[in-house]
Coordinates of C-alpha atoms and ligand atoms in Angstrom, one line a residue:
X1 CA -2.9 46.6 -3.4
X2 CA -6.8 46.8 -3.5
X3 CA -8.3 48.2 -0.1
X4 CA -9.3 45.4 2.2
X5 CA -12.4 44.2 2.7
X6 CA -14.1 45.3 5.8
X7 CA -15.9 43.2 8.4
X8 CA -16.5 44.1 12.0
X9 CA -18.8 44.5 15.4
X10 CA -21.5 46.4 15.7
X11 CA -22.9 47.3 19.2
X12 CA -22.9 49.3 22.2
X13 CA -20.4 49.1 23.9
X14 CA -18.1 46.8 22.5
X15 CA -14.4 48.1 23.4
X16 CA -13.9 44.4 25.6
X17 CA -14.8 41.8 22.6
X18 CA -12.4 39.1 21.3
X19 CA -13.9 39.0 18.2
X20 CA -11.2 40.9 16.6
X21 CA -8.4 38.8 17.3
X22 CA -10.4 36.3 16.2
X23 CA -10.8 36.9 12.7
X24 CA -8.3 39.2 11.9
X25 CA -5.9 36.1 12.8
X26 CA -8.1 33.6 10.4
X27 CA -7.7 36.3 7.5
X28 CA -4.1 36.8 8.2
X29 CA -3.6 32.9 8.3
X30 CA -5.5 32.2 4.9
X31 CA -4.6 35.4 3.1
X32 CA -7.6 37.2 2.9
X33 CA -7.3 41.1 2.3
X34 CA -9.7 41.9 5.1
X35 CA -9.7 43.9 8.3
X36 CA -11.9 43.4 11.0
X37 CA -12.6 46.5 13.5
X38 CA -14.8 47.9 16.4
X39 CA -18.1 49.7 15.3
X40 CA -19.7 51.2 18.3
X41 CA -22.7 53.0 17.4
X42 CA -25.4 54.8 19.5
X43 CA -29.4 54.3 18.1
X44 CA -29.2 57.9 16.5
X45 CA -26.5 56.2 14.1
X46 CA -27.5 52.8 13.4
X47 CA -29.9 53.5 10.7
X48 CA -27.2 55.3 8.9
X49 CA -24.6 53.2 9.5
X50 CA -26.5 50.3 8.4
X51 CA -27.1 52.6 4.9
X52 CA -23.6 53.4 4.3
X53 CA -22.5 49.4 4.4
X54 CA -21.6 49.4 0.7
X55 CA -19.4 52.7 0.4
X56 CA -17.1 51.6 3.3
X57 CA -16.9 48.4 1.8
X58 CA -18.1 46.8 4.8
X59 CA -19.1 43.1 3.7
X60 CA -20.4 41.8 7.1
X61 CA -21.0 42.2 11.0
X62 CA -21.4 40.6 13.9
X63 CA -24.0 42.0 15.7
X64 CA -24.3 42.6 19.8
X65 CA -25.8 44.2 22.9
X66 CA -28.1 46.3 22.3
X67 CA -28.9 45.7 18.6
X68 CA -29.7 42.4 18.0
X69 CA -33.4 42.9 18.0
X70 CA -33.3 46.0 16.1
X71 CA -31.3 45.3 13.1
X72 CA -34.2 42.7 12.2
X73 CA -35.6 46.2 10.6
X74 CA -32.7 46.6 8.2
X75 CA -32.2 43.3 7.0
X76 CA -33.5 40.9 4.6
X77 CA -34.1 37.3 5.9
X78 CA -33.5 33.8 3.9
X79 CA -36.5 31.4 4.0
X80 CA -34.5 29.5 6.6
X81 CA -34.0 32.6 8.9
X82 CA -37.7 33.8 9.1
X83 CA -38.0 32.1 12.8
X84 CA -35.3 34.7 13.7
X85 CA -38.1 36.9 13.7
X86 CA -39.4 35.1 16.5
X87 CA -36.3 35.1 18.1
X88 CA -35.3 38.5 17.8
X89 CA -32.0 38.0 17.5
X90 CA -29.9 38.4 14.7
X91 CA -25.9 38.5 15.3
X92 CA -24.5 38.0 11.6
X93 CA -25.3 40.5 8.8
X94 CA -23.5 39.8 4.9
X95 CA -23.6 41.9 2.0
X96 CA -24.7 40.0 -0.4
X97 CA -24.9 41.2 -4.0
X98 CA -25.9 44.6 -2.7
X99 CA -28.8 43.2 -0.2
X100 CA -28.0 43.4 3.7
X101 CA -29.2 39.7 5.1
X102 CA -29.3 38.7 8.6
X103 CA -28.7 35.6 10.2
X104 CA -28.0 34.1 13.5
X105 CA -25.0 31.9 14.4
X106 CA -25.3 31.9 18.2
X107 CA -28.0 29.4 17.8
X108 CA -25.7 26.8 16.4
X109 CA -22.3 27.9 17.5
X110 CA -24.2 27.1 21.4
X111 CA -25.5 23.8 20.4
X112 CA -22.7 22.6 18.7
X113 CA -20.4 22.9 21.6
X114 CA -23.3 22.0 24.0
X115 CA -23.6 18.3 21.8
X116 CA -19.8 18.1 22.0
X117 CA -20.7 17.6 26.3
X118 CA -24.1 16.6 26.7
X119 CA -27.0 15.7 24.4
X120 CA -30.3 17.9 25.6
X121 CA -32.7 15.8 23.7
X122 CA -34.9 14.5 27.0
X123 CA -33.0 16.5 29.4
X124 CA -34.4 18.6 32.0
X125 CA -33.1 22.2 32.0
X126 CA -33.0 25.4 34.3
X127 CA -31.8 28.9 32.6
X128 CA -30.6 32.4 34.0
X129 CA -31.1 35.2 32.2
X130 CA -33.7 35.7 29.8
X131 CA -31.8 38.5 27.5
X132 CA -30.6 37.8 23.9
X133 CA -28.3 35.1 24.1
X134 CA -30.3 33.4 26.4
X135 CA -33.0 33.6 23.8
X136 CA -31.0 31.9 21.1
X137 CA -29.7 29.1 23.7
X138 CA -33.6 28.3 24.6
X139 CA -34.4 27.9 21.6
X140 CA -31.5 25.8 20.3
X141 CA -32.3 23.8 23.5
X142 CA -36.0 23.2 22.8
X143 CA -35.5 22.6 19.1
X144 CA -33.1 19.6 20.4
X145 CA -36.3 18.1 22.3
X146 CA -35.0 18.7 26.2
X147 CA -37.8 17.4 28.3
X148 CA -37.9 20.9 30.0
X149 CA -37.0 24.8 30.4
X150 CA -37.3 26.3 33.3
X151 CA -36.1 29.6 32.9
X152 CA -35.4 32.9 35.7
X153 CA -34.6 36.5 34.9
X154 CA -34.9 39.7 37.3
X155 CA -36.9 40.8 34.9
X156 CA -40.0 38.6 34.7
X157 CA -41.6 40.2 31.9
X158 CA -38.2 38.8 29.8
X159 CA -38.5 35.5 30.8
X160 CA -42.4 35.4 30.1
X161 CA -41.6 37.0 26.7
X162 CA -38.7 34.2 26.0
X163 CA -41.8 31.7 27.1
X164 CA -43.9 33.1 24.9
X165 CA -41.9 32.9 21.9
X166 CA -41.2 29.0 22.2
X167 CA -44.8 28.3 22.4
X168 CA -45.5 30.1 19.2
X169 CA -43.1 27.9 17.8
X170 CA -43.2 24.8 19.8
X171 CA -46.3 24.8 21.2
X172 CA -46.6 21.8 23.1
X173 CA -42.9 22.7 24.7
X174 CA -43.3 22.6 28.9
X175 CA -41.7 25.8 29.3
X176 CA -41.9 27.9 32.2
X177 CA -41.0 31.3 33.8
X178 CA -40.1 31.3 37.4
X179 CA -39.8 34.0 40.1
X180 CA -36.9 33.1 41.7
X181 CA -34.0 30.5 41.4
X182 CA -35.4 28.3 44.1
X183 CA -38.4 27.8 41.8
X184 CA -35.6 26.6 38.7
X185 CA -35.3 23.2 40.9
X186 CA -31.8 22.6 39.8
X187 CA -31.7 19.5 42.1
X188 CA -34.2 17.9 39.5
X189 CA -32.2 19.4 36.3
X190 CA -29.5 17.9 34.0
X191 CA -28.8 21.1 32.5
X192 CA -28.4 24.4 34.0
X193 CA -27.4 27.3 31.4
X194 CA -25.7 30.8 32.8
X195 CA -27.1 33.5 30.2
X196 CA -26.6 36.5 32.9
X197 CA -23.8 38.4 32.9
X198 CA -23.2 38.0 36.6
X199 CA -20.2 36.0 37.2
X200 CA -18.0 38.6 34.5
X201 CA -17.0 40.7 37.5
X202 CA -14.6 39.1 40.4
X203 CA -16.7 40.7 42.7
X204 CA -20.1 39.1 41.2
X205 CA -21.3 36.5 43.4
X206 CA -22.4 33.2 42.6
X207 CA -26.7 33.4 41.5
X208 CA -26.4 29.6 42.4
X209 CA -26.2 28.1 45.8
X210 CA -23.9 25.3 46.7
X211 CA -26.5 22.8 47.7
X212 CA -28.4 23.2 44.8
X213 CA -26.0 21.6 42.7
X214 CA -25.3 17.9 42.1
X215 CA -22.9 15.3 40.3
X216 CA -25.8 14.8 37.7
X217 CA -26.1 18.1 36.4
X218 CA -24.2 19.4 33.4
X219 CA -23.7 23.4 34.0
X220 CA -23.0 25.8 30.7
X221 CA -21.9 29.2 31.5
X222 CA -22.0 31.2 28.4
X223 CA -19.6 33.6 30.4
X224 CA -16.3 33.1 28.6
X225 CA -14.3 35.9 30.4
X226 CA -13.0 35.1 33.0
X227 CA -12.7 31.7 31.9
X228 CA -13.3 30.4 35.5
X229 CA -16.4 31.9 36.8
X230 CA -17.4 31.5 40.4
X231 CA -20.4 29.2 39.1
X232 CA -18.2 26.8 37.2
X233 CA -15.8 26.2 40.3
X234 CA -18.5 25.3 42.8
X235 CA -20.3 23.2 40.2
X236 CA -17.3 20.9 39.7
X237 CA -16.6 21.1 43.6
X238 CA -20.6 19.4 43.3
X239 CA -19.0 16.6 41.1
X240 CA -20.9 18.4 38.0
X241 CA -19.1 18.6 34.6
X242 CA -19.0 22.4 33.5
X243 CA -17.6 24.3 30.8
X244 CA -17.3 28.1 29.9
X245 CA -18.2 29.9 26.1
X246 CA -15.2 30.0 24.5
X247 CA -15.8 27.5 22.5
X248 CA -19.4 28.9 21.7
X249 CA -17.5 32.3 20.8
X250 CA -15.6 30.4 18.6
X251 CA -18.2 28.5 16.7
X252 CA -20.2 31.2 16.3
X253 CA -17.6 32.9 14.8
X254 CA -15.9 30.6 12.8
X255 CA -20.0 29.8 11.0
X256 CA -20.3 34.0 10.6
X257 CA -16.6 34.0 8.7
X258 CA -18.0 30.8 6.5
X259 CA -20.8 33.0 5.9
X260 CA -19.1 36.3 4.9
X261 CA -15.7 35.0 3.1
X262 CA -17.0 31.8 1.8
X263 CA -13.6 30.0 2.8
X264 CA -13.6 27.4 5.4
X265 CA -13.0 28.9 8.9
X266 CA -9.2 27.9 10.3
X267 CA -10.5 26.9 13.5
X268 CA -7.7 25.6 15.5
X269 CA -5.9 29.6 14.6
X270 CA -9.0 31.4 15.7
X271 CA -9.1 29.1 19.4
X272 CA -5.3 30.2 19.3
X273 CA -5.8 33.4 19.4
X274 CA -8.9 33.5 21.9
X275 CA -6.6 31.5 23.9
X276 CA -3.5 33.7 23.7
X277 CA -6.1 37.2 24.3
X278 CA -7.5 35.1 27.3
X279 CA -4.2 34.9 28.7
X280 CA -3.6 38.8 28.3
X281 CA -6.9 40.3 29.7
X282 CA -6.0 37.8 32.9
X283 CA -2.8 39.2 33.3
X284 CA -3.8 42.9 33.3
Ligands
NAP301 P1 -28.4 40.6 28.1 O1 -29.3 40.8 26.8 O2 -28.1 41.8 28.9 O3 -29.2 39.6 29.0 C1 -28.8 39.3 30.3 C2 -30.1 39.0 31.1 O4 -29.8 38.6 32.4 C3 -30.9 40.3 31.3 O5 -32.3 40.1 31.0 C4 -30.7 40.7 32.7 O6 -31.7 41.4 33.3 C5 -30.6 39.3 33.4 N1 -30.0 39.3 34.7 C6 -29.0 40.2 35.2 N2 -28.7 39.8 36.4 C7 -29.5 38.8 36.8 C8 -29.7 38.0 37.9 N3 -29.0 38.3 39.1 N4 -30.6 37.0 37.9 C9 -31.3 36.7 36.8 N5 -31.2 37.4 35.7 C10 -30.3 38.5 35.6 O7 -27.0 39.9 27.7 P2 -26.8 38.8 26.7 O8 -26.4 39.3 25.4 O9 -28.0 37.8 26.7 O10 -25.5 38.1 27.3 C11 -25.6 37.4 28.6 C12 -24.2 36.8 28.9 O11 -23.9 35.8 27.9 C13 -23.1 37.8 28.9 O12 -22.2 37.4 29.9 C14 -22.4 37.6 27.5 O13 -21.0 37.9 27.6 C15 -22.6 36.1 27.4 N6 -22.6 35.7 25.9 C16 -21.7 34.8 25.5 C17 -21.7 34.4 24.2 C18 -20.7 33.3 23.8 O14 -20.4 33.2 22.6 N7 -20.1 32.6 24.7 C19 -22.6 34.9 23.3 C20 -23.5 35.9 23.7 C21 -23.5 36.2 25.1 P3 -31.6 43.0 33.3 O15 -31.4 43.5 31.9 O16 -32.9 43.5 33.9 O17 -30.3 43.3 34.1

């Protein structure tokens, strides 16, 4: 039997992701020779390990914390990509005929899932967290014409940086970095997104105070594990609709295996076997 083809995560660190499970259950379901596996790398490796793709027949990544900017230096971009440079976020690399291409898949695994609940075309929108997922969300979010972003990291010199980089492409786009989450006015939003990672730990509190939330607001919490954050359960207790990332992990993933495979992503075994890993990490 040929050797499988390789496909994988790069990042640091990346010992908790469900990416795995994910796809090594789609190529088990449609047949596909393939193996995908853990690549943590420090900085000192990445250049490297980027070079060596090829002879360990590694055909694609996915691409997380911290490297997402940094890989934009190894890769080559399709015409359609080029904003990612903007961005500065790239989570999908493919071999392709010998040339390392980058692409991002966050962008429309998020808005996908967020059009399956809530249309943000007009809407008036709050963020937390202004690292690289929230990067791709904003911008999926003011590409779909929201009336607003209103976005809040502890690091203001993130959140001015994510505002800079949606005027350069949307110019006329009322975006706006805040210095606290009082200043997010979530009573006046229909859309608030989580893009922290507070809420992963069950001794993270909630960023978001009870009052602030109402029945007309549609909360996104990109946090996936747990699949109840403390967020999400006050929200609903508000009356507002609210859903977690899973689906977002999915989508992503299941456009990144279309990418490197060609085949059509077996969606409903990949959401399986999130579902069935979900299950595991709650019961440890
Ligand atoms: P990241 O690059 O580390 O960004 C997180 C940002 O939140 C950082 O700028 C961080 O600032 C900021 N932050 C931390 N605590 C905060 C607080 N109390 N108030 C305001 N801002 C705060 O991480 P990321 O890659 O963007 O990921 C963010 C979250 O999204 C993670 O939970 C990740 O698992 C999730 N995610 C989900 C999906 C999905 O498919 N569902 C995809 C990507 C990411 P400092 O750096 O200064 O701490």
């Amino acid at each position: 039997m040929l050797s499988p083809n390789i496909y994988g995560l790069l990042g640091y660190p990346v010992k908790h992701s469900f990416s795995p499970v994910m796809h090594n259950a789609a190529f088990a379901y449609l047949g596909i020779n393939a193996r995908y596996e853990l690549f943590e790398k420090s900085s000192e490796e990445l250049k490297d390990f980027l070079a060596s793709l090829k002879s360990k027949n590694i055909r694609g990544l996915n691409v997380t914390i911290p490297y997402k900017e940094k890989v934009l230096n190894f890769v080559e971009l399709d015409e359609e990509s080029v904003f990612l440079r903007q961005i500065k976020a790239v989570n999908t690399i493919v071999l392709q005929n010998g040339i390392v291409k980058g692409f991002n898949t966050d962008i429309p695994g998020f808005i996908r899932h967020l059009n399956e609940n809530i249309d943000p075309a007009g809407k008036k929108t709050a963020i937390l967290g202004a690292g690289g997922a929230a990067r791709a969300v904003v911008y999926a979010i003011a590409k779909s014409e929201a009336k607003d972003i209103f976005i809040y990291d502890v690091d203001k010199i993130k959140s001015e940086s994510v505002v800079g980089m949606i005027k350069g492409l949307f110019p006329e786009f009322d975006i706006r970095a805040v210095d606290n989450i009082g200043q997010l006015q979530i009573n006046e939003k229909d859309l608030l997104v989580n893009a922290t990672p507070i809420g992963m730990k069950d001794a993270d509190p909630c960023l978001i105070k009870e009052e602030m939330l109402h029945k007309n607001l549609f909360v996104y919490d990109l946090i996936y594990n747990p699949p109840e954050t403390k967020l999400l359960t006050l929200s609903r207790k508000a009356g507002a609709a609210a859903v977690n990332g899973l689906k977002m992990l999915l989508y992503q993933g299941a456009l990144s295996f279309k990418l490197w495979t060609n085949n059509n992503p077996p969606e409903e075994v990949m959401w399986n076997a999130l579902q069935e890993e979900i299950k595991k990490c709650r019961k440890q």
